[in-house]
């Protein structure tokens, strides 16, 4: 079971965000069997609430035997033509994500981008 959990976790993308625009995001801790866990970023314009992102991701993960908890949320401003992503804001329901963690995840996914974050703004 542990080996399957490792494989299932490894297949979960660290970052899934929309290619352009300003939208809500959540920072989630995904757990497999045992103590295995990793943090992932999900941000999409279709989400009216941070909970929408959390619930849809939780449903997808459950099909692979994984669970997740929301560590917080915020907003992303993704400007691909400028190669910039700005992380800011918070989630009313889940609180503010650790934007520094989110920024590191985004930098790994978008190494040629300028990625900034701020605690101000909504």
PDB file of N, CA and C in Angstrom, residues 14-103:
ATOM      1  N   UNK A  14       2.445  19.218  -8.847  1.00  0.00           N
ATOM      2  CA  UNK A  14       2.670  20.199  -7.782  1.00  0.00           C
ATOM      3  C   UNK A  14       1.881  21.476  -8.027  1.00  0.00           C
ATOM      4  N   UNK A  15       1.752  21.841  -9.299  1.00  0.00           N
ATOM      5  CA  UNK A  15       1.089  23.105  -9.648  1.00  0.00           C
ATOM      6  C   UNK A  15       0.108  22.869 -10.789  1.00  0.00           C
ATOM      7  N   UNK A  16      -1.124  23.327 -10.602  1.00  0.00           N
ATOM      8  CA  UNK A  16      -2.100  23.399 -11.693  1.00  0.00           C
ATOM      9  C   UNK A  16      -2.804  24.738 -11.560  1.00  0.00           C
ATOM     10  N   UNK A  17      -2.466  25.662 -12.483  1.00  0.00           N
ATOM     11  CA  UNK A  17      -3.103  26.981 -12.466  1.00  0.00           C
ATOM     12  C   UNK A  17      -3.483  27.366 -13.887  1.00  0.00           C
ATOM     13  N   UNK A  18      -4.410  28.305 -13.992  1.00  0.00           N
ATOM     14  CA  UNK A  18      -4.810  28.806 -15.302  1.00  0.00           C
ATOM     15  C   UNK A  18      -3.642  29.536 -15.958  1.00  0.00           C
ATOM     16  N   UNK A  19      -3.659  29.573 -17.277  1.00  0.00           N
ATOM     17  CA  UNK A  19      -2.560  30.148 -18.036  1.00  0.00           C
ATOM     18  C   UNK A  19      -2.532  31.656 -18.079  1.00  0.00           C
ATOM     19  N   UNK A  20      -3.617  32.309 -17.641  1.00  0.00           N
ATOM     20  CA  UNK A  20      -3.683  33.764 -17.790  1.00  0.00           C
ATOM     21  C   UNK A  20      -4.779  34.304 -16.883  1.00  0.00           C
ATOM     22  N   UNK A  21      -4.574  35.511 -16.363  1.00  0.00           N
ATOM     23  CA  UNK A  21      -5.633  36.176 -15.614  1.00  0.00           C
ATOM     24  C   UNK A  21      -5.377  36.254 -14.121  1.00  0.00           C
ATOM     25  N   UNK A  22      -6.415  36.706 -13.410  1.00  0.00           N
ATOM     26  CA  UNK A  22      -6.383  36.812 -11.955  1.00  0.00           C
ATOM     27  C   UNK A  22      -7.423  35.845 -11.414  1.00  0.00           C
ATOM     28  N   UNK A  23      -7.027  34.995 -10.470  1.00  0.00           N
ATOM     29  CA  UNK A  23      -7.953  33.978  -9.981  1.00  0.00           C
ATOM     30  C   UNK A  23      -7.554  33.530  -8.587  1.00  0.00           C
ATOM     31  N   UNK A  24      -8.467  32.855  -7.931  1.00  0.00           N
ATOM     32  CA  UNK A  24      -8.233  32.337  -6.587  1.00  0.00           C
ATOM     33  C   UNK A  24      -7.360  31.097  -6.649  1.00  0.00           C
ATOM     34  N   UNK A  25      -6.608  30.906  -5.564  1.00  0.00           N
ATOM     35  CA  UNK A  25      -5.821  29.680  -5.475  1.00  0.00           C
ATOM     36  C   UNK A  25      -5.873  29.138  -4.053  1.00  0.00           C
ATOM     37  N   UNK A  26      -5.594  27.842  -3.929  1.00  0.00           N
ATOM     38  CA  UNK A  26      -5.461  27.204  -2.620  1.00  0.00           C
ATOM     39  C   UNK A  26      -4.147  26.446  -2.558  1.00  0.00           C
ATOM     40  N   UNK A  27      -3.590  26.383  -1.343  1.00  0.00           N
ATOM     41  CA  UNK A  27      -2.427  25.566  -1.068  1.00  0.00           C
ATOM     42  C   UNK A  27      -2.933  24.354  -0.290  1.00  0.00           C
ATOM     43  N   UNK A  28      -2.720  23.164  -0.858  1.00  0.00           N
ATOM     44  CA  UNK A  28      -3.265  21.946  -0.274  1.00  0.00           C
ATOM     45  C   UNK A  28      -2.155  21.002   0.150  1.00  0.00           C
ATOM     46  N   UNK A  29      -2.357  20.320   1.268  1.00  0.00           N
ATOM     47  CA  UNK A  29      -1.454  19.235   1.663  1.00  0.00           C
ATOM     48  C   UNK A  29      -2.119  17.923   1.282  1.00  0.00           C
ATOM     49  N   UNK A  30      -1.501  17.233   0.347  1.00  0.00           N
ATOM     50  CA  UNK A  30      -2.033  15.960  -0.150  1.00  0.00           C
ATOM     51  C   UNK A  30      -1.377  14.827   0.621  1.00  0.00           C
ATOM     52  N   UNK A  31      -2.200  13.889   1.114  1.00  0.00           N
ATOM     53  CA  UNK A  31      -1.683  12.781   1.916  1.00  0.00           C
ATOM     54  C   UNK A  31      -1.998  11.445   1.260  1.00  0.00           C
ATOM     55  N   UNK A  32      -1.000  10.573   1.305  1.00  0.00           N
ATOM     56  CA  UNK A  32      -1.187   9.196   0.903  1.00  0.00           C
ATOM     57  C   UNK A  32      -1.263   8.322   2.140  1.00  0.00           C
ATOM     58  N   UNK A  33      -1.119   7.018   1.949  1.00  0.00           N
ATOM     59  CA  UNK A  33      -1.119   6.094   3.085  1.00  0.00           C
ATOM     60  C   UNK A  33       0.087   6.375   3.964  1.00  0.00           C
ATOM     61  N   UNK A  34      -0.072   6.222   5.261  1.00  0.00           N
ATOM     62  CA  UNK A  34       1.036   6.480   6.174  1.00  0.00           C
ATOM     63  C   UNK A  34       1.271   7.968   6.325  1.00  0.00           C
ATOM     64  N   UNK A  35       2.509   8.356   6.495  1.00  0.00           N
ATOM     65  CA  UNK A  35       2.831   9.757   6.793  1.00  0.00           C
ATOM     66  C   UNK A  35       3.220  10.545   5.550  1.00  0.00           C
ATOM     67  N   UNK A  36       3.062   9.930   4.380  1.00  0.00           N
ATOM     68  CA  UNK A  36       3.479  10.606   3.153  1.00  0.00           C
ATOM     69  C   UNK A  36       2.575  11.804   2.861  1.00  0.00           C
ATOM     70  N   UNK A  37       3.208  12.927   2.503  1.00  0.00           N
ATOM     71  CA  UNK A  37       2.421  14.116   2.155  1.00  0.00           C
ATOM     72  C   UNK A  37       3.253  15.034   1.276  1.00  0.00           C
ATOM     73  N   UNK A  38       2.564  15.843   0.481  1.00  0.00           N
ATOM     74  CA  UNK A  38       3.240  16.917  -0.238  1.00  0.00           C
ATOM     75  C   UNK A  38       2.252  18.050  -0.455  1.00  0.00           C
ATOM     76  N   UNK A  39       2.790  19.259  -0.599  1.00  0.00           N
ATOM     77  CA  UNK A  39       1.947  20.436  -0.779  1.00  0.00           C
ATOM     78  C   UNK A  39       1.821  20.751  -2.266  1.00  0.00           C
ATOM     79  N   UNK A  40       0.606  21.119  -2.678  1.00  0.00           N
ATOM     80  CA  UNK A  40       0.349  21.440  -4.078  1.00  0.00           C
ATOM     81  C   UNK A  40      -0.449  22.738  -4.172  1.00  0.00           C
ATOM     82  N   UNK A  41      -0.336  23.380  -5.327  1.00  0.00           N
ATOM     83  CA  UNK A  41      -1.023  24.646  -5.600  1.00  0.00           C
ATOM     84  C   UNK A  41      -2.073  24.419  -6.682  1.00  0.00           C
ATOM     85  N   UNK A  42      -3.286  24.904  -6.446  1.00  0.00           N
ATOM     86  CA  UNK A  42      -4.355  24.834  -7.437  1.00  0.00           C
ATOM     87  C   UNK A  42      -5.007  26.207  -7.559  1.00  0.00           C
ATOM     88  N   UNK A  43      -5.067  26.731  -8.780  1.00  0.00           N
ATOM     89  CA  UNK A  43      -5.683  28.038  -8.984  1.00  0.00           C
ATOM     90  C   UNK A  43      -6.391  28.112 -10.319  1.00  0.00           C
ATOM     91  N   UNK A  44      -7.677  28.454 -10.292  1.00  0.00           N
ATOM     92  CA  UNK A  44      -8.466  28.479 -11.532  1.00  0.00           C
ATOM     93  C   UNK A  44      -9.517  29.585 -11.499  1.00  0.00           C
ATOM     94  N   UNK A  45      -9.739  30.148 -12.668  1.00  0.00           N
ATOM     95  CA  UNK A  45     -10.705  31.237 -12.802  1.00  0.00           C
ATOM     96  C   UNK A  45     -12.153  30.802 -12.661  1.00  0.00           C
ATOM     97  N   UNK A  46     -12.441  29.509 -12.879  1.00  0.00           N
ATOM     98  CA  UNK A  46     -13.834  29.053 -12.780  1.00  0.00           C
ATOM     99  C   UNK A  46     -14.309  29.017 -11.336  1.00  0.00           C
ATOM    100  N   UNK A  47     -13.382  29.064 -10.392  1.00  0.00           N
ATOM    101  CA  UNK A  47     -13.765  28.906  -8.977  1.00  0.00           C
ATOM    102  C   UNK A  47     -14.310  30.214  -8.421  1.00  0.00           C
ATOM    103  N   UNK A  48     -15.560  30.183  -7.990  1.00  0.00           N
ATOM    104  CA  UNK A  48     -16.151  31.363  -7.373  1.00  0.00           C
ATOM    105  C   UNK A  48     -15.637  31.507  -5.942  1.00  0.00           C
ATOM    106  N   UNK A  49     -15.424  30.369  -5.289  1.00  0.00           N
ATOM    107  CA  UNK A  49     -14.932  30.352  -3.910  1.00  0.00           C
ATOM    108  C   UNK A  49     -13.710  29.457  -3.810  1.00  0.00           C
ATOM    109  N   UNK A  50     -12.864  29.709  -2.797  1.00  0.00           N
ATOM    110  CA  UNK A  50     -11.708  28.843  -2.562  1.00  0.00           C
ATOM    111  C   UNK A  50     -12.160  27.403  -2.303  1.00  0.00           C
ATOM    112  N   UNK A  51     -13.297  27.254  -1.641  1.00  0.00           N
ATOM    113  CA  UNK A  51     -13.819  25.915  -1.339  1.00  0.00           C
ATOM    114  C   UNK A  51     -14.098  25.118  -2.613  1.00  0.00           C
ATOM    115  N   UNK A  52     -14.454  25.795  -3.713  1.00  0.00           N
ATOM    116  CA  UNK A  52     -14.701  25.102  -4.981  1.00  0.00           C
ATOM    117  C   UNK A  52     -13.429  24.385  -5.449  1.00  0.00           C
ATOM    118  N   UNK A  53     -12.296  25.075  -5.326  1.00  0.00           N
ATOM    119  CA  UNK A  53     -11.014  24.485  -5.720  1.00  0.00           C
ATOM    120  C   UNK A  53     -10.683  23.301  -4.827  1.00  0.00           C
ATOM    121  N   UNK A  54     -10.868  23.495  -3.524  1.00  0.00           N
ATOM    122  CA  UNK A  54     -10.564  22.441  -2.556  1.00  0.00           C
ATOM    123  C   UNK A  54     -11.430  21.212  -2.799  1.00  0.00           C
ATOM    124  N   UNK A  55     -12.744  21.428  -2.964  1.00  0.00           N
ATOM    125  CA  UNK A  55     -13.667  20.299  -3.098  1.00  0.00           C
ATOM    126  C   UNK A  55     -13.414  19.509  -4.382  1.00  0.00           C
ATOM    127  N   UNK A  56     -13.188  20.226  -5.496  1.00  0.00           N
ATOM    128  CA  UNK A  56     -12.959  19.505  -6.756  1.00  0.00           C
ATOM    129  C   UNK A  56     -11.651  18.711  -6.678  1.00  0.00           C
ATOM    130  N   UNK A  57     -10.602  19.306  -6.114  1.00  0.00           N
ATOM    131  CA  UNK A  57      -9.322  18.610  -5.996  1.00  0.00           C
ATOM    132  C   UNK A  57      -9.449  17.415  -5.060  1.00  0.00           C
ATOM    133  N   UNK A  58     -10.152  17.589  -3.948  1.00  0.00           N
ATOM    134  CA  UNK A  58     -10.349  16.493  -2.987  1.00  0.00           C
ATOM    135  C   UNK A  58     -11.061  15.313  -3.655  1.00  0.00           C
ATOM    136  N   UNK A  59     -12.065  15.607  -4.486  1.00  0.00           N
ATOM    137  CA  UNK A  59     -12.787  14.547  -5.205  1.00  0.00           C
ATOM    138  C   UNK A  59     -11.857  13.797  -6.149  1.00  0.00           C
ATOM    139  N   UNK A  60     -11.036  14.551  -6.913  1.00  0.00           N
ATOM    140  CA  UNK A  60     -10.103  13.918  -7.855  1.00  0.00           C
ATOM    141  C   UNK A  60      -9.112  13.033  -7.107  1.00  0.00           C
ATOM    142  N   UNK A  61      -8.574  13.545  -5.988  1.00  0.00           N
ATOM    143  CA  UNK A  61      -7.571  12.794  -5.227  1.00  0.00           C
ATOM    144  C   UNK A  61      -8.164  11.542  -4.604  1.00  0.00           C
ATOM    145  N   UNK A  62      -9.415  11.647  -4.134  1.00  0.00           N
ATOM    146  CA  UNK A  62     -10.068  10.507  -3.467  1.00  0.00           C
ATOM    147  C   UNK A  62     -10.153   9.307  -4.402  1.00  0.00           C
ATOM    148  N   UNK A  63     -10.321   9.573  -5.719  1.00  0.00           N
ATOM    149  CA  UNK A  63     -10.385   8.481  -6.686  1.00  0.00           C
ATOM    150  C   UNK A  63      -9.073   7.701  -6.762  1.00  0.00           C
ATOM    151  N   UNK A  64      -7.982   8.329  -6.309  1.00  0.00           N
ATOM    152  CA  UNK A  64      -6.663   7.674  -6.318  1.00  0.00           C
ATOM    153  C   UNK A  64      -6.232   7.272  -4.911  1.00  0.00           C
ATOM    154  N   UNK A  65      -7.176   7.294  -3.975  1.00  0.00           N
ATOM    155  CA  UNK A  65      -6.878   6.875  -2.617  1.00  0.00           C
ATOM    156  C   UNK A  65      -6.090   7.893  -1.813  1.00  0.00           C
ATOM    157  N   UNK A  66      -6.133   9.160  -2.247  1.00  0.00           N
ATOM    158  CA  UNK A  66      -5.412  10.222  -1.555  1.00  0.00           C
ATOM    159  C   UNK A  66      -6.401  11.187  -0.905  1.00  0.00           C
ATOM    160  N   UNK A  67      -5.954  11.848   0.148  1.00  0.00           N
ATOM    161  CA  UNK A  67      -6.795  12.864   0.786  1.00  0.00           C
ATOM    162  C   UNK A  67      -6.034  14.181   0.802  1.00  0.00           C
ATOM    163  N   UNK A  68      -6.724  15.273   1.112  1.00  0.00           N
ATOM    164  CA  UNK A  68      -6.020  16.547   1.209  1.00  0.00           C
ATOM    165  C   UNK A  68      -6.686  17.436   2.242  1.00  0.00           C
ATOM    166  N   UNK A  69      -5.893  18.363   2.747  1.00  0.00           N
ATOM    167  CA  UNK A  69      -6.428  19.400   3.622  1.00  0.00           C
ATOM    168  C   UNK A  69      -5.996  20.735   3.050  1.00  0.00           C
ATOM    169  N   UNK A  70      -6.799  21.754   3.274  1.00  0.00           N
ATOM    170  CA  UNK A  70      -6.480  23.083   2.756  1.00  0.00           C
ATOM    171  C   UNK A  70      -5.651  23.837   3.791  1.00  0.00           C
ATOM    172  N   UNK A  71      -4.486  24.312   3.365  1.00  0.00           N
ATOM    173  CA  UNK A  71      -3.588  25.059   4.246  1.00  0.00           C
ATOM    174  C   UNK A  71      -3.853  26.557   4.165  1.00  0.00           C
ATOM    175  N   UNK A  72      -4.730  26.960   3.257  1.00  0.00           N
ATOM    176  CA  UNK A  72      -5.031  28.380   3.087  1.00  0.00           C
ATOM    177  C   UNK A  72      -5.175  28.720   1.626  1.00  0.00           C
ATOM    178  N   UNK A  73      -5.497  29.968   1.369  1.00  0.00           N
ATOM    179  CA  UNK A  73      -5.708  30.386  -0.012  1.00  0.00           C
ATOM    180  C   UNK A  73      -5.264  31.815  -0.230  1.00  0.00           C
ATOM    181  N   UNK A  74      -5.523  32.276  -1.437  1.00  0.00           N
ATOM    182  CA  UNK A  74      -5.157  33.629  -1.832  1.00  0.00           C
ATOM    183  C   UNK A  74      -5.542  33.828  -3.277  1.00  0.00           C
ATOM    184  N   UNK A  75      -4.843  34.748  -3.916  1.00  0.00           N
ATOM    185  CA  UNK A  75      -5.094  35.011  -5.333  1.00  0.00           C
ATOM    186  C   UNK A  75      -3.787  34.995  -6.096  1.00  0.00           C
ATOM    187  N   UNK A  76      -3.912  34.666  -7.379  1.00  0.00           N
ATOM    188  CA  UNK A  76      -2.771  34.712  -8.288  1.00  0.00           C
ATOM    189  C   UNK A  76      -3.101  35.652  -9.435  1.00  0.00           C
ATOM    190  N   UNK A  77      -2.135  36.458  -9.794  1.00  0.00           N
ATOM    191  CA  UNK A  77      -2.213  37.250 -11.019  1.00  0.00           C
ATOM    192  C   UNK A  77      -1.162  36.681 -11.968  1.00  0.00           C
ATOM    193  N   UNK A  78      -1.627  36.017 -13.035  1.00  0.00           N
ATOM    194  CA  UNK A  78      -0.724  35.344 -13.986  1.00  0.00           C
ATOM    195  C   UNK A  78      -0.721  36.120 -15.297  1.00  0.00           C
ATOM    196  N   UNK A  79       0.449  36.715 -15.617  1.00  0.00           N
ATOM    197  CA  UNK A  79       0.578  37.488 -16.858  1.00  0.00           C
ATOM    198  C   UNK A  79       1.659  36.835 -17.729  1.00  0.00           C
ATOM    199  N   UNK A  80       1.239  35.845 -18.537  1.00  0.00           N
ATOM    200  CA  UNK A  80       2.237  35.087 -19.313  1.00  0.00           C
ATOM    201  C   UNK A  80       3.010  35.942 -20.306  1.00  0.00           C
ATOM    202  N   UNK A  81       2.383  36.984 -20.853  1.00  0.00           N
ATOM    203  CA  UNK A  81       3.084  37.805 -21.844  1.00  0.00           C
ATOM    204  C   UNK A  81       4.238  38.569 -21.189  1.00  0.00           C
ATOM    205  N   UNK A  82       4.149  38.810 -19.876  1.00  0.00           N
ATOM    206  CA  UNK A  82       5.235  39.470 -19.138  1.00  0.00           C
ATOM    207  C   UNK A  82       6.076  38.463 -18.346  1.00  0.00           C
ATOM    208  N   UNK A  83       5.678  37.201 -18.389  1.00  0.00           N
ATOM    209  CA  UNK A  83       6.328  36.155 -17.608  1.00  0.00           C
ATOM    210  C   UNK A  83       6.356  36.514 -16.124  1.00  0.00           C
ATOM    211  N   UNK A  84       5.179  36.883 -15.612  1.00  0.00           N
ATOM    212  CA  UNK A  84       5.075  37.278 -14.205  1.00  0.00           C
ATOM    213  C   UNK A  84       3.883  36.599 -13.533  1.00  0.00           C
ATOM    214  N   UNK A  85       4.106  36.198 -12.291  1.00  0.00           N
ATOM    215  CA  UNK A  85       3.011  35.739 -11.440  1.00  0.00           C
ATOM    216  C   UNK A  85       3.154  36.456 -10.101  1.00  0.00           C
ATOM    217  N   UNK A  86       2.052  37.030  -9.630  1.00  0.00           N
ATOM    218  CA  UNK A  86       2.039  37.683  -8.317  1.00  0.00           C
ATOM    219  C   UNK A  86       1.056  36.934  -7.424  1.00  0.00           C
ATOM    220  N   UNK A  87       1.515  36.611  -6.214  1.00  0.00           N
ATOM    221  CA  UNK A  87       0.736  35.849  -5.241  1.00  0.00           C
ATOM    222  C   UNK A  87       0.346  36.794  -4.112  1.00  0.00           C
ATOM    223  N   UNK A  88      -0.946  36.846  -3.771  1.00  0.00           N
ATOM    224  CA  UNK A  88      -1.378  37.784  -2.736  1.00  0.00           C
ATOM    225  C   UNK A  88      -2.738  37.368  -2.183  1.00  0.00           C
ATOM    226  N   UNK A  89      -3.220  38.138  -1.221  1.00  0.00           N
ATOM    227  CA  UNK A  89      -4.584  37.949  -0.733  1.00  0.00           C
ATOM    228  C   UNK A  89      -4.722  36.791   0.229  1.00  0.00           C
ATOM    229  N   UNK A  90      -5.972  36.408   0.446  1.00  0.00           N
ATOM    230  CA  UNK A  90      -6.269  35.367   1.431  1.00  0.00           C
ATOM    231  C   UNK A  90      -7.615  34.756   1.101  1.00  0.00           C
ATOM    232  N   UNK A  91      -7.935  33.670   1.796  1.00  0.00           N
ATOM    233  CA  UNK A  91      -9.244  33.030   1.688  1.00  0.00           C
ATOM    234  C   UNK A  91     -10.018  33.330   2.958  1.00  0.00           C
ATOM    235  N   UNK A  92     -11.253  33.796   2.806  1.00  0.00           N
ATOM    236  CA  UNK A  92     -12.088  34.066   3.963  1.00  0.00           C
ATOM    237  C   UNK A  92     -12.338  32.775   4.745  1.00  0.00           C
ATOM    238  N   UNK A  93     -12.602  31.693   4.029  1.00  0.00           N
ATOM    239  CA  UNK A  93     -12.934  30.430   4.677  1.00  0.00           C
ATOM    240  C   UNK A  93     -11.739  29.665   5.225  1.00  0.00           C
ATOM    241  N   UNK A  94     -10.602  29.713   4.513  1.00  0.00           N
ATOM    242  CA  UNK A  94      -9.454  28.872   4.878  1.00  0.00           C
ATOM    243  C   UNK A  94      -8.293  29.668   5.462  1.00  0.00           C
ATOM    244  N   UNK A  95      -8.384  30.984   5.423  1.00  0.00           N
ATOM    245  CA  UNK A  95      -7.266  31.800   5.890  1.00  0.00           C
ATOM    246  C   UNK A  95      -6.236  31.992   4.788  1.00  0.00           C
ATOM    247  N   UNK A  96      -5.155  32.686   5.136  1.00  0.00           N
ATOM    248  CA  UNK A  96      -4.124  32.996   4.156  1.00  0.00           C
ATOM    249  C   UNK A  96      -3.159  31.828   4.029  1.00  0.00           C
ATOM    250  N   UNK A  97      -2.896  31.433   2.791  1.00  0.00           N
ATOM    251  CA  UNK A  97      -1.879  30.410   2.551  1.00  0.00           C
ATOM    252  C   UNK A  97      -0.506  31.009   2.836  1.00  0.00           C
ATOM    253  N   UNK A  98       0.477  30.157   3.038  1.00  0.00           N
ATOM    254  CA  UNK A  98       1.860  30.610   3.156  1.00  0.00           C
ATOM    255  C   UNK A  98       2.343  30.931   1.741  1.00  0.00           C
ATOM    256  N   UNK A  99       2.278  32.220   1.385  1.00  0.00           N
ATOM    257  CA  UNK A  99       2.599  32.619   0.015  1.00  0.00           C
ATOM    258  C   UNK A  99       4.056  32.310  -0.345  1.00  0.00           C
ATOM    259  N   UNK A 100       4.932  32.253   0.649  1.00  0.00           N
ATOM    260  CA  UNK A 100       6.337  31.911   0.379  1.00  0.00           C
ATOM    261  C   UNK A 100       6.437  30.477  -0.142  1.00  0.00           C
ATOM    262  N   UNK A 101       5.668  29.564   0.449  1.00  0.00           N
ATOM    263  CA  UNK A 101       5.644  28.164  -0.013  1.00  0.00           C
ATOM    264  C   UNK A 101       5.080  28.104  -1.427  1.00  0.00           C
ATOM    265  N   UNK A 102       3.963  28.802  -1.647  1.00  0.00           N
ATOM    266  CA  UNK A 102       3.339  28.841  -2.971  1.00  0.00           C
ATOM    267  C   UNK A 102       4.318  29.371  -4.009  1.00  0.00           C
ATOM    268  N   UNK A 103       5.034  30.443  -3.660  1.00  0.00           N
ATOM    269  CA  UNK A 103       5.986  31.061  -4.579  1.00  0.00           C
ATOM    270  C   UNK A 103       7.087  30.070  -4.970  1.00  0.00           C
TER     271      UNK A 103
END
